[in-house]
Tab-separated table of C-alpha atoms in Angstrom:
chain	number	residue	atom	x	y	z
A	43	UNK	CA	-70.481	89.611	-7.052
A	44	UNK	CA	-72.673	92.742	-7.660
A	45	UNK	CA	-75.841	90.559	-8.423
A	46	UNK	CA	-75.395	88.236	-5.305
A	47	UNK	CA	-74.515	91.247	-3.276
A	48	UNK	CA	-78.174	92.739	-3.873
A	49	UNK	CA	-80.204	89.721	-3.934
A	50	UNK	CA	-78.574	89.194	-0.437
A	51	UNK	CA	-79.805	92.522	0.524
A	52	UNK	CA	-82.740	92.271	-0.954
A	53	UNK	CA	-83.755	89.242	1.269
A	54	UNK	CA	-82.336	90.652	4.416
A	55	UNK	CA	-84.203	94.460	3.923
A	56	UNK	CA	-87.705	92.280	2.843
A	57	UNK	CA	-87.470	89.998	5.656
A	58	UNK	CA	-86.332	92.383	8.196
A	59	UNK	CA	-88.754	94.913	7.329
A	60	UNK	CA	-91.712	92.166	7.177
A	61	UNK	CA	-90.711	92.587	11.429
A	62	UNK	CA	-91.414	95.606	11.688
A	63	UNK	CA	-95.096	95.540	9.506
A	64	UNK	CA	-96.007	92.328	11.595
A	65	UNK	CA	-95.889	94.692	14.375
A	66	UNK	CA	-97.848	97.611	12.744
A	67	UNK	CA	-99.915	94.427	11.856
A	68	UNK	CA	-99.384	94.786	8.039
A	69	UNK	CA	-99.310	92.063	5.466
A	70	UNK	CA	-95.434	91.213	4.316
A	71	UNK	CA	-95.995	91.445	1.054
A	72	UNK	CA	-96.244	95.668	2.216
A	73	UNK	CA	-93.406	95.368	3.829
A	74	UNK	CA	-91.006	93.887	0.953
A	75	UNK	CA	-92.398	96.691	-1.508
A	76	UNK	CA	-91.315	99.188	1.146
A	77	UNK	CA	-87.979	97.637	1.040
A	78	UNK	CA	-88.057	97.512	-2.211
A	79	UNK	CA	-88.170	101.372	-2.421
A	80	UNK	CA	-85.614	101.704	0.184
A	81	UNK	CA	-82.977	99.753	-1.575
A	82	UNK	CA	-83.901	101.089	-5.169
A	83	UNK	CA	-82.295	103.833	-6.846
A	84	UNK	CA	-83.772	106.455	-5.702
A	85	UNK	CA	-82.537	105.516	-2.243
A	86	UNK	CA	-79.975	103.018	-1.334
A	87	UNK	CA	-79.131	101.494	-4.543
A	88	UNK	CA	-77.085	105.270	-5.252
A	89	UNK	CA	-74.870	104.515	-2.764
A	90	UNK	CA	-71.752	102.056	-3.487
A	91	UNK	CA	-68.904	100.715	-1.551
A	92	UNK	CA	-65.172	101.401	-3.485
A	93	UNK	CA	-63.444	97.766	-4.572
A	94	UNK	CA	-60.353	97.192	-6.292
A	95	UNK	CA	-59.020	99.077	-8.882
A	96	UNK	CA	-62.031	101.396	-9.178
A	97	UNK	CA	-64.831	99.242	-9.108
A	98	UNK	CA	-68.119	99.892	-7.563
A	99	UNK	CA	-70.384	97.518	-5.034
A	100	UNK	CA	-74.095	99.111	-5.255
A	101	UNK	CA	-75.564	98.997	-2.049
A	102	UNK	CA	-78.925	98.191	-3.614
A	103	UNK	CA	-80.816	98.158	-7.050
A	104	UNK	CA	-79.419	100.595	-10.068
A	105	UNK	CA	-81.403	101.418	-12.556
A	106	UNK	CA	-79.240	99.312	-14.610
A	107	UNK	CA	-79.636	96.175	-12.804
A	108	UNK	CA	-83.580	96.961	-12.683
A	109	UNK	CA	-83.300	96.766	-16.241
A	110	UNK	CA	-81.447	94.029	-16.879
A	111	UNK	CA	-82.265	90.244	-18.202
A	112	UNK	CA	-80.959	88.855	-14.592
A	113	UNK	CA	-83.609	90.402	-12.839
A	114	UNK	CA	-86.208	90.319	-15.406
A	115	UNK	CA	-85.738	86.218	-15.100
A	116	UNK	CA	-86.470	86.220	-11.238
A	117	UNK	CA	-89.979	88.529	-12.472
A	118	UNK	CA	-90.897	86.097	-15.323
A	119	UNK	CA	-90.027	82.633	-13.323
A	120	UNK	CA	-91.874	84.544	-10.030
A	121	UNK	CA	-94.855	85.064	-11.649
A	122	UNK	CA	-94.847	81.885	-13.350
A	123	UNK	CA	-95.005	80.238	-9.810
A	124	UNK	CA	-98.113	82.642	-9.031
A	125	UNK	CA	-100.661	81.760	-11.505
A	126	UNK	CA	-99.303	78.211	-11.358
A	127	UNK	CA	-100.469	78.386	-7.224
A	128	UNK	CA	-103.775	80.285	-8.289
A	129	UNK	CA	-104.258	77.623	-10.802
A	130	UNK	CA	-104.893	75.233	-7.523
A	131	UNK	CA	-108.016	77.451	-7.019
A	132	UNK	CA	-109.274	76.113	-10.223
A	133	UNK	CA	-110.593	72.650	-8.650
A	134	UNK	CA	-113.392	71.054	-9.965
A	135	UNK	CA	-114.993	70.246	-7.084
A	136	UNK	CA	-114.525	73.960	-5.748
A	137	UNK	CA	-115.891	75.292	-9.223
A	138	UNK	CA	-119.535	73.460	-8.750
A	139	UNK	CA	-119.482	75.687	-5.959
A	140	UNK	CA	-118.313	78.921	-6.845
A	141	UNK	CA	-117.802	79.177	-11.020
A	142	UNK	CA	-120.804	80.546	-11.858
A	143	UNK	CA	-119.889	83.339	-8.943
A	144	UNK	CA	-116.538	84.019	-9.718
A	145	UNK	CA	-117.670	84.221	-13.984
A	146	UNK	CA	-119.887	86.484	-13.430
A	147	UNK	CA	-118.252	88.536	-11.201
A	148	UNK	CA	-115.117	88.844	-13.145
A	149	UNK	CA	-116.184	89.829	-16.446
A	150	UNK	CA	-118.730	92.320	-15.095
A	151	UNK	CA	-116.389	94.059	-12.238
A	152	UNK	CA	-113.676	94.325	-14.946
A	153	UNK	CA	-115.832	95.870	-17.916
A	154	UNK	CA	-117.694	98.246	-14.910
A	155	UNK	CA	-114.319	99.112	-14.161
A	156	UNK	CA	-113.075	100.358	-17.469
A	157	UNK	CA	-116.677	102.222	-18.055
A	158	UNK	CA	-116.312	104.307	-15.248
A	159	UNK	CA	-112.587	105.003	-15.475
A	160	UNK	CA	-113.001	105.818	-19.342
A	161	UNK	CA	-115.807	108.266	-18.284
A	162	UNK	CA	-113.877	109.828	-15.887
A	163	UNK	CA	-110.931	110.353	-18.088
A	164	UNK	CA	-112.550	111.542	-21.123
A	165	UNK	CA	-114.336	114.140	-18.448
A	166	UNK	CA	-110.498	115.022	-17.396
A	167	UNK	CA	-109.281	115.290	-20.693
A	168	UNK	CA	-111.889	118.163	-22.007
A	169	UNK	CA	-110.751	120.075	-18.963
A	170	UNK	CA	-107.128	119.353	-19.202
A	171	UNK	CA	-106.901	118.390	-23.047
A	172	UNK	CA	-103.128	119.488	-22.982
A	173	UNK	CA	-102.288	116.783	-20.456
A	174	UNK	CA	-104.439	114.171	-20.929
A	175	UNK	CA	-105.208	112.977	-24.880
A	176	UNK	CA	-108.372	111.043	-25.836
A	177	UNK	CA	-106.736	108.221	-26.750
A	178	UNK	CA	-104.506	108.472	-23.273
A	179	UNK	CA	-107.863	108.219	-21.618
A	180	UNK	CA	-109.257	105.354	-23.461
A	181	UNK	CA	-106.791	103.086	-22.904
A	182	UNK	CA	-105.798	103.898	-19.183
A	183	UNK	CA	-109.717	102.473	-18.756
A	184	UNK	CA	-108.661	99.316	-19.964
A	185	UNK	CA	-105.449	98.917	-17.790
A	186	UNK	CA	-107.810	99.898	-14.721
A	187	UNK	CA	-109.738	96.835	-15.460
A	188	UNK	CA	-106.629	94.569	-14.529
A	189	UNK	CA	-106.010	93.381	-10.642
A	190	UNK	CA	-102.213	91.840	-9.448
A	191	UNK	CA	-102.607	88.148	-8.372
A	192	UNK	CA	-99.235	88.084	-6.818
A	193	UNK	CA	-100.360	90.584	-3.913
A	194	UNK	CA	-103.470	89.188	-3.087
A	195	UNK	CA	-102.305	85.455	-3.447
A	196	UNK	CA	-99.293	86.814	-0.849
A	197	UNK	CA	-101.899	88.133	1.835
A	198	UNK	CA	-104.399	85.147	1.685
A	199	UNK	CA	-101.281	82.603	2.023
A	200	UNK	CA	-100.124	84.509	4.687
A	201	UNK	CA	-102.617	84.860	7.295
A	202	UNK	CA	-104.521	81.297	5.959
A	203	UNK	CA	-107.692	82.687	5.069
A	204	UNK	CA	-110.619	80.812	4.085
A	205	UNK	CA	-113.730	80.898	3.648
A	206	UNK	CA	-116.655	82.339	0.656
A	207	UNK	CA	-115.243	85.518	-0.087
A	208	UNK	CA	-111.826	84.321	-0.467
A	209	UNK	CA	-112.963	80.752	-2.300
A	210	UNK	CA	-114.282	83.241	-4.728
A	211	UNK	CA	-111.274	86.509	-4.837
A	212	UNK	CA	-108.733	84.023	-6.495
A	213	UNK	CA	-110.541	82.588	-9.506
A	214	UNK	CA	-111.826	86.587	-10.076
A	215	UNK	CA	-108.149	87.405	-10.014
A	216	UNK	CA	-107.512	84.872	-12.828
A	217	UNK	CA	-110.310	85.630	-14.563
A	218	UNK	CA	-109.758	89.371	-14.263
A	219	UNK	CA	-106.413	89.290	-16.224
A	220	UNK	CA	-108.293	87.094	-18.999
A	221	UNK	CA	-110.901	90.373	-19.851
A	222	UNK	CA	-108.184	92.602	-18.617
A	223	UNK	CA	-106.502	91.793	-21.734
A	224	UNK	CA	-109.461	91.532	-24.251
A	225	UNK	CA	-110.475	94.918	-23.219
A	226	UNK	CA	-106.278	95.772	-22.867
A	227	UNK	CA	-106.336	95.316	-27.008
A	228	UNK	CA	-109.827	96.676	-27.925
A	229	UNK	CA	-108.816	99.962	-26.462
A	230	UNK	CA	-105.417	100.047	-27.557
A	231	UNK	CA	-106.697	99.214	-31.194
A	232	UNK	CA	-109.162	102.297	-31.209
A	233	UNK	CA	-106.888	104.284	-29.756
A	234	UNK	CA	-104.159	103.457	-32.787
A	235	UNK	CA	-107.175	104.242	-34.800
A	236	UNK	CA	-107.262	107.558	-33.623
A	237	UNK	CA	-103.926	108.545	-33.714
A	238	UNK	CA	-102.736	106.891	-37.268
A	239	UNK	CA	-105.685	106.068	-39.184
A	240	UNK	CA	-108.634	103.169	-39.590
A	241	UNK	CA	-108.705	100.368	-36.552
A	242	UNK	CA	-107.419	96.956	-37.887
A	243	UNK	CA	-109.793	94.379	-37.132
A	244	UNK	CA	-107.376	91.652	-36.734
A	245	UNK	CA	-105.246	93.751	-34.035
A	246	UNK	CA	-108.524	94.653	-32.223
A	247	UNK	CA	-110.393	91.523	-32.291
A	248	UNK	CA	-108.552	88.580	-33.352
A	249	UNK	CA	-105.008	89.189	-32.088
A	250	UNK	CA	-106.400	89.190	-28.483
A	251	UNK	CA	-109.039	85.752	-28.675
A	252	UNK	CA	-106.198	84.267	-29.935
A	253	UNK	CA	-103.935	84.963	-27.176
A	254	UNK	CA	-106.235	83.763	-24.403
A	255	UNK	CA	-107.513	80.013	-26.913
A	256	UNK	CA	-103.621	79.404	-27.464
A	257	UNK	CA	-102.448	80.007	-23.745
A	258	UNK	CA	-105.501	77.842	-22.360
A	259	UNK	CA	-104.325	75.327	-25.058
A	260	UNK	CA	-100.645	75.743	-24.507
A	261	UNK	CA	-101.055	75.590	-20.418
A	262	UNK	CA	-103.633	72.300	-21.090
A	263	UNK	CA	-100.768	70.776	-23.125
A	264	UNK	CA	-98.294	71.439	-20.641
A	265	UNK	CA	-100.262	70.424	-17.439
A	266	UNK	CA	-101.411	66.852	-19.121
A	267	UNK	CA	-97.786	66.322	-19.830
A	268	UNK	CA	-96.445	67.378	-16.264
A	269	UNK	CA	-99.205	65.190	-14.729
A	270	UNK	CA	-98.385	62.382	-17.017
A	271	UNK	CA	-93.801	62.408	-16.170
A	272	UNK	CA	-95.145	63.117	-12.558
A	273	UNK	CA	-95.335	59.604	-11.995
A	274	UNK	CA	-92.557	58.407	-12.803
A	275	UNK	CA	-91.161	59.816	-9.482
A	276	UNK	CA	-92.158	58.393	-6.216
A	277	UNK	CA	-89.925	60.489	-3.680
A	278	UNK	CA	-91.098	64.368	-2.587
A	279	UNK	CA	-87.700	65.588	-3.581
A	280	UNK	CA	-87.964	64.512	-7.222
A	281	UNK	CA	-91.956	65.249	-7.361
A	282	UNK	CA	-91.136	68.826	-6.744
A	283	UNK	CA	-87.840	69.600	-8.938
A	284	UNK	CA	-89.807	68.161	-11.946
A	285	UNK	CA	-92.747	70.574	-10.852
A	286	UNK	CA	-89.955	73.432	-10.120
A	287	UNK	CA	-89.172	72.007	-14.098
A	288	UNK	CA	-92.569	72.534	-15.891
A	289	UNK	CA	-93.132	75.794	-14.151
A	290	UNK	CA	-89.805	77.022	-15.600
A	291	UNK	CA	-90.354	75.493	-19.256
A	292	UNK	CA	-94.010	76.910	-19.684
A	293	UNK	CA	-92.723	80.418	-18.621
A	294	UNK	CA	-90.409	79.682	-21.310
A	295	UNK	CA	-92.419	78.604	-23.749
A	296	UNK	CA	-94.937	81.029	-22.894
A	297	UNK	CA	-92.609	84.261	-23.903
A	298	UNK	CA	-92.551	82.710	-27.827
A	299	UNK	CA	-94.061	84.770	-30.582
A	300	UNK	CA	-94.606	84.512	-34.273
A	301	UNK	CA	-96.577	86.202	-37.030
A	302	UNK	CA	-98.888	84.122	-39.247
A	303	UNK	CA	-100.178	85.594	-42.319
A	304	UNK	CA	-99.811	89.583	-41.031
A	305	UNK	CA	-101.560	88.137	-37.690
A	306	UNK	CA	-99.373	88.607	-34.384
A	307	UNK	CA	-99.964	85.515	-32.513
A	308	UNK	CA	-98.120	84.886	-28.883
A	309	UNK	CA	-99.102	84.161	-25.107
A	310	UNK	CA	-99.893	85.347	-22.037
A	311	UNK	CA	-98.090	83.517	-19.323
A	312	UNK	CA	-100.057	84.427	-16.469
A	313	UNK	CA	-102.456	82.430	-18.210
A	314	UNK	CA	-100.896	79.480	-19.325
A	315	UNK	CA	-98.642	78.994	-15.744
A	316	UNK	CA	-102.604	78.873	-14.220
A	317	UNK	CA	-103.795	76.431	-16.530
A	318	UNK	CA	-101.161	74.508	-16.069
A	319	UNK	CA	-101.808	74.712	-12.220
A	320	UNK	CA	-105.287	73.998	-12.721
A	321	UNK	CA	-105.278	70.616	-14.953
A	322	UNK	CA	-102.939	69.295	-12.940
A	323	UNK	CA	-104.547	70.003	-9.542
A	324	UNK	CA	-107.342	68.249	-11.271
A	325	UNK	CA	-105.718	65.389	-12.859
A	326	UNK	CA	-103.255	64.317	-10.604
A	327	UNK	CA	-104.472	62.653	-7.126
A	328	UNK	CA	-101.672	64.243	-5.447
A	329	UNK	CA	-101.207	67.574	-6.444
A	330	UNK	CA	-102.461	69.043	-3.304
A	331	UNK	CA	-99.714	68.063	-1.256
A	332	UNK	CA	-97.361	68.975	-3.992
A	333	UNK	CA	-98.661	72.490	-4.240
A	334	UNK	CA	-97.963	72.769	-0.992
A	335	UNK	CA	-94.287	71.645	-1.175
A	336	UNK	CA	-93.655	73.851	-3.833
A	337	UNK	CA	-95.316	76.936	-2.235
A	338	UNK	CA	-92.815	76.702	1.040
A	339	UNK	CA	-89.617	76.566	-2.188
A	340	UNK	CA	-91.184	79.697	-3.655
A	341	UNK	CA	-90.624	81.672	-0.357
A	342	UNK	CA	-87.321	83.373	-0.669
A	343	UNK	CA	-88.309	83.578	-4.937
A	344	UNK	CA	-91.522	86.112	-3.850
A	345	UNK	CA	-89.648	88.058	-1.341
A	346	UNK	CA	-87.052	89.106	-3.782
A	347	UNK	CA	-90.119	89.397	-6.300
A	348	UNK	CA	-91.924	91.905	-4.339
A	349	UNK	CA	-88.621	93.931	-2.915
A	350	UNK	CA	-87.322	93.823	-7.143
A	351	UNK	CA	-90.833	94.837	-8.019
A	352	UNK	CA	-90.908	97.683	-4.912
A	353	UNK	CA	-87.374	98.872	-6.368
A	354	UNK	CA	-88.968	99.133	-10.072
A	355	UNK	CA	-91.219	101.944	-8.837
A	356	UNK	CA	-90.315	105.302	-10.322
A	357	UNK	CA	-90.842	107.953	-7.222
A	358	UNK	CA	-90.237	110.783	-10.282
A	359	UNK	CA	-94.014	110.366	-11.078
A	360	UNK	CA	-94.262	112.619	-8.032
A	361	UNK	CA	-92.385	115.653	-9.277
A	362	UNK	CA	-95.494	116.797	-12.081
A	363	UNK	CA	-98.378	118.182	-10.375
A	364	UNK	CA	-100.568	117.443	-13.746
A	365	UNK	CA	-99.266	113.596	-13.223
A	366	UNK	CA	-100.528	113.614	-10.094
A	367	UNK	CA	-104.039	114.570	-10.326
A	368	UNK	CA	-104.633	112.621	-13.535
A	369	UNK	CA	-103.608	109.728	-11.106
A	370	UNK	CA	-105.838	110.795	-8.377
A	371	UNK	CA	-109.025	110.511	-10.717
A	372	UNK	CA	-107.798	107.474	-12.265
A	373	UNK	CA	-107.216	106.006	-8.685
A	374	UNK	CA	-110.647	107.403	-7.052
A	375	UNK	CA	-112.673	106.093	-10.286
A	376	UNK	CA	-110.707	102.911	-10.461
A	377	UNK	CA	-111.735	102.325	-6.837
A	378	UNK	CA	-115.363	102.871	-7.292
A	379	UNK	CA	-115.332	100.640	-10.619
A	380	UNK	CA	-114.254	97.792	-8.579
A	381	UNK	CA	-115.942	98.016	-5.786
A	382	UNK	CA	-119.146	99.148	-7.638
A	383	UNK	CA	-118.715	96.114	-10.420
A	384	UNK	CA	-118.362	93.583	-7.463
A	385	UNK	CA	-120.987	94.180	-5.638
A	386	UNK	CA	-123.503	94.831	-8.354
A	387	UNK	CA	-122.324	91.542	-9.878
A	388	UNK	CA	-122.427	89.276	-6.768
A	389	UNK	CA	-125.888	90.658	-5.677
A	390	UNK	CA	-126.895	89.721	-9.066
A	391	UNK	CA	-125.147	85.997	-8.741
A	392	UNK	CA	-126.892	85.701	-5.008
A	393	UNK	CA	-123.534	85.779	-3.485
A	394	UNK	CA	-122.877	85.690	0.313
A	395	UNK	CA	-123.309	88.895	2.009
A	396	UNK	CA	-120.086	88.900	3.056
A	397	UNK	CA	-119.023	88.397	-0.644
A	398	UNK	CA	-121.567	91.087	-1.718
A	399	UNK	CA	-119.909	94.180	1.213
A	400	UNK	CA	-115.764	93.035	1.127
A	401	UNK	CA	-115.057	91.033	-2.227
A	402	UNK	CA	-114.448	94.459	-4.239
A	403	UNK	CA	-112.023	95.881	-1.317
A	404	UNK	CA	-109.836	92.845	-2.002
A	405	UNK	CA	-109.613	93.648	-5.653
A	406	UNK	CA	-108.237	97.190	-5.680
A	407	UNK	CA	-104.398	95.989	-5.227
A	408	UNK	CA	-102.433	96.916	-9.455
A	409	UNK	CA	-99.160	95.727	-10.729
A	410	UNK	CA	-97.723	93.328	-13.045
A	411	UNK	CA	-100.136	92.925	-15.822
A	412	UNK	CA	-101.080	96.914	-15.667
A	413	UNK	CA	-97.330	97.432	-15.733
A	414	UNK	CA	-97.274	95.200	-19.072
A	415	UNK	CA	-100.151	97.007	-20.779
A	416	UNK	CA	-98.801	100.560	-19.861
A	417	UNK	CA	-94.891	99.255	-21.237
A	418	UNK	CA	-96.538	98.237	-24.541
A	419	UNK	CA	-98.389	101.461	-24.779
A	420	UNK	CA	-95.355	103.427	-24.102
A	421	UNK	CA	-93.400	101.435	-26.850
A	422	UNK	CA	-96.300	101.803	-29.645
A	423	UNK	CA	-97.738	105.485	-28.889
A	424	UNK	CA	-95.359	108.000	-28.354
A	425	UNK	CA	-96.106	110.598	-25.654
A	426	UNK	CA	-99.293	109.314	-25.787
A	427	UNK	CA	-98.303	105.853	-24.067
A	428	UNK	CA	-95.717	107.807	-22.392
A	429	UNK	CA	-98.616	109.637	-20.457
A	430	UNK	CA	-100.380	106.219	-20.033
A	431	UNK	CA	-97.004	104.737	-18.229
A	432	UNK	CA	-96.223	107.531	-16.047
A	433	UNK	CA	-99.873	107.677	-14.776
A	434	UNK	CA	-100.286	103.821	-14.491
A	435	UNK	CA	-96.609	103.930	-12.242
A	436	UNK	CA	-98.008	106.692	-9.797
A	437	UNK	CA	-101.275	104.648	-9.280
A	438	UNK	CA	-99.427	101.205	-8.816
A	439	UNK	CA	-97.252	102.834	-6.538
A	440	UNK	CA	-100.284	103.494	-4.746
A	441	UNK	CA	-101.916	100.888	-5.029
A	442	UNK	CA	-99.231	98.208	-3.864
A	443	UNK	CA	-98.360	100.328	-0.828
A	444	UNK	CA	-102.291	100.473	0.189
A	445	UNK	CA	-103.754	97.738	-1.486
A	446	UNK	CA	-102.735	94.311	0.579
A	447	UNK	CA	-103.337	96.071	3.710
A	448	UNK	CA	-107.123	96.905	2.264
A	449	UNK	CA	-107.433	93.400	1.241
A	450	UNK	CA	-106.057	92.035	4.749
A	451	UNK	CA	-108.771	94.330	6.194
A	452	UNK	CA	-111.604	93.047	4.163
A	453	UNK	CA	-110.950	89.762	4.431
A	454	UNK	CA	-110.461	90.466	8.290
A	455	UNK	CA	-113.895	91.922	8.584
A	456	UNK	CA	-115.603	88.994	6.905
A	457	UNK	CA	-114.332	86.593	9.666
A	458	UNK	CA	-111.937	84.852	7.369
A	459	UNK	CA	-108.492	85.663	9.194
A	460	UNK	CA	-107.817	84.299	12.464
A	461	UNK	CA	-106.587	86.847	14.605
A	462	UNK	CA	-102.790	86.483	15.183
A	463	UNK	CA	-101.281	84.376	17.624
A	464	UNK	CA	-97.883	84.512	19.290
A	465	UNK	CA	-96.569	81.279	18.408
A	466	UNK	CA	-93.559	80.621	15.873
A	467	UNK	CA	-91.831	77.719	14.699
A	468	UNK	CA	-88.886	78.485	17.095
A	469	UNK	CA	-91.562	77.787	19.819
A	470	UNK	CA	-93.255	74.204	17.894
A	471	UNK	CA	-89.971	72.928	17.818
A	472	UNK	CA	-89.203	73.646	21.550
A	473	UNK	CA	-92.414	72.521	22.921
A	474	UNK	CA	-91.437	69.272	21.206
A	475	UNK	CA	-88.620	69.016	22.632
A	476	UNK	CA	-89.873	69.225	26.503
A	477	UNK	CA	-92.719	66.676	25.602
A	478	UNK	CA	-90.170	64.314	24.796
């Protein structure tokens, strides 16, 4: 009862608040992180409603049921569905186009990124070297290099935008998480190293190239074999609950690891659910329609993503002054690495203007995979990673609240949002009816 009592209100705060930010004229995906907040345990979900023989009826999210494997499966299978939709961006015939762009741009923007925020850490650190550590600083660069997919993905689907900047955003998103997590494990090998002793090659080199061959490979596998029991089916019904299928078994296999001769080998799923996405946009001659189908199932899945992922922010990161301004410099530098990287890089590429003045806006927005880099860090280095998750929460917090409404802007100013209208489906379906 308790679970299906706060995914209900989940949905109902998301979709009710999404009202009230279509008004302020604010992306959704704002809105359900707002309600996210409200209903999280800081908030709502510490109030409860007395049952039967003293049990309790959270109005909201504990920090329990944050915690738990229920809600950590509507996460996984969520983003799963995300990089299998920005997979779709990976056409071939859209690549000849913009690949040699969106390569460029998102290695350089992501290594530019980590420069400057290293720099500007290691600065911090000599004048606050009882707050910040070295090896803090180090590897807080590399989680600045990462950029959330789901958010942006959520704004461009929403308002329908098209056009060069935004042909290019998506495959930089995907790419993004690819260096992100090369640079992720360099950094978080040297700063080991520092803490414990000599830096293992294998950790800092191998360990991470073998994550991104084997989750291309894995994804590959996967897509050639959904393409393949695709058509079998002829009706739209079965095409997408055997595409609702894959999706689920990648994410699956995607969370297996193993050791192989001291070497830690496992997957990134973001990865493999896009390349998955991508060979079978390219393989099969119907996928486009398919994505499609399976984007409108995903709806109510992403709302109670975004309000779950709104509730998971920890508003205690507020309480430490020395938190907050390690957080400013990392947000402020962050900012300017992006920005900076992306328009350095598409000058150099000969990108659009428009691409060249509003792409690095759109690629400020931080969650999911920086939220995975900063857990592990917390895990393996003590107060050390502790540092490195508290000050990666207070700038996600930040940076979800501020960053789809930066990226609606952007993408705004470049012409590739239509300004809103006032129709709705409630008024389609009427006109309909008076025309017949």
């Amino acid at each position: 009862m308790q679970i299906l009592l706060t995914l209900s209100i989940a949905l109902f705060a998301g979709l009710m608040l999404s009202r009230l930010a279509k008004v302020l004229k604010l992306p959704a995906v704002t809105a359900y992180l707002v309600a996210g907040i409200l209903i999280g345990p800081f908030l709502f979900g510490s109030l409860f409603i007395p049952g039967a023989e003293g049990a309790k009826y959270f109005l909201g999210f504990t920090k329990d049921q944050i915690s738990s494997s229920y809600f950590e499966i509507v996460s996984d299978v969520a983003l799963g569905f995300i990089a299998f939709s920005i997979g779709n961006e990976f056409r071939l015939s859209q690549l000849k186009k913009t690949g040699r762009q969106a390569t460029i741009i998102g290695i350089f923007q992501a290594v530019v990124t980590t420069i400057i925020v290293d720099a500007a850490l290691i600065g911090l650190h000599f004048l606050m070297p009882n707050v910040l550590s070295l090896p803090a600083a180090i590897v807080l660069g590399a989680v600045a290099s990462a950029t959330a997919p789901a958010a942006t993905l959520m704004v461009v689907r929403q308002y329908k935008a098209k056009g060069p900047v935004t042909d290019v955003l998506l495959p930089v998103v995907a790419l993004d998480d690819a260096v992100g997590l090369m640079l992720f494990a360099i950094s978080f090998g040297i700063a080991k190293a520092m803490m414990a002793g000599p830096i293992s090659l294998v950790s800092v080199i191998v360990e991470p190239i073998l994550e991104v061959i084997l989750s291309l490979v894995l994804g590959t596998v996967m897509g050639l074999l959904f393409s393949f029991f695709e058509r079998f089916f002829h009706s739209r019904s079965k095409r997408l609950t055997m595409s609702v299928t894959f999706v689920f078994l990648t994410v699956a296999l995607a969370m297996i690891k193993f050791d192989i001769g001291g070497v830690h080998v496992g997957f990134s799923s973001l990865l493999v659910c896009m390349m998955l996405g991508t060979i079978f946009c390219n393989v099969c001659d119907f996928s486009e329609e398919l994505m499609d189908r399976v984007d409108r199932w995903t709806a109510p899945l992403f709302v109670i993503f975004f309000v779950l992922s709104g509730a998971e922010l920890d508003l205690s990161v507020f309480t430490s002054i020395s938190i907050v301004i390690v957080g400013v410099v990392y947000i402020i530098s962050r900012s300017i690495g992006k920005y900076t990287g992306a328009f350095i890089s598409s000058k150099a590429s000969k990108s659009e203007p428009n691409i060249v003045k509003y792409l690095g806006i759109t690629l400020l927005p931080q969650a999911g995979v920086a939220l995975g880099m900063a857990n592990k860090a917390g895990a393996e280095l003590g107060e050390t990673g502790a540092i490195v998750a508290q000050i990666t929460l207070f700038a996600v917090l930040i940076y979800e609240l501020v960053g789809p409404a930066l990226t609606k802007m952007a993408l705004l100013k470049a012409g590739e949002i239509k300004p809103e209208g006032k129709t709705s489906s409630r008024g389609i379906i009427h006109h309909h009816k008076k025309a017949e």
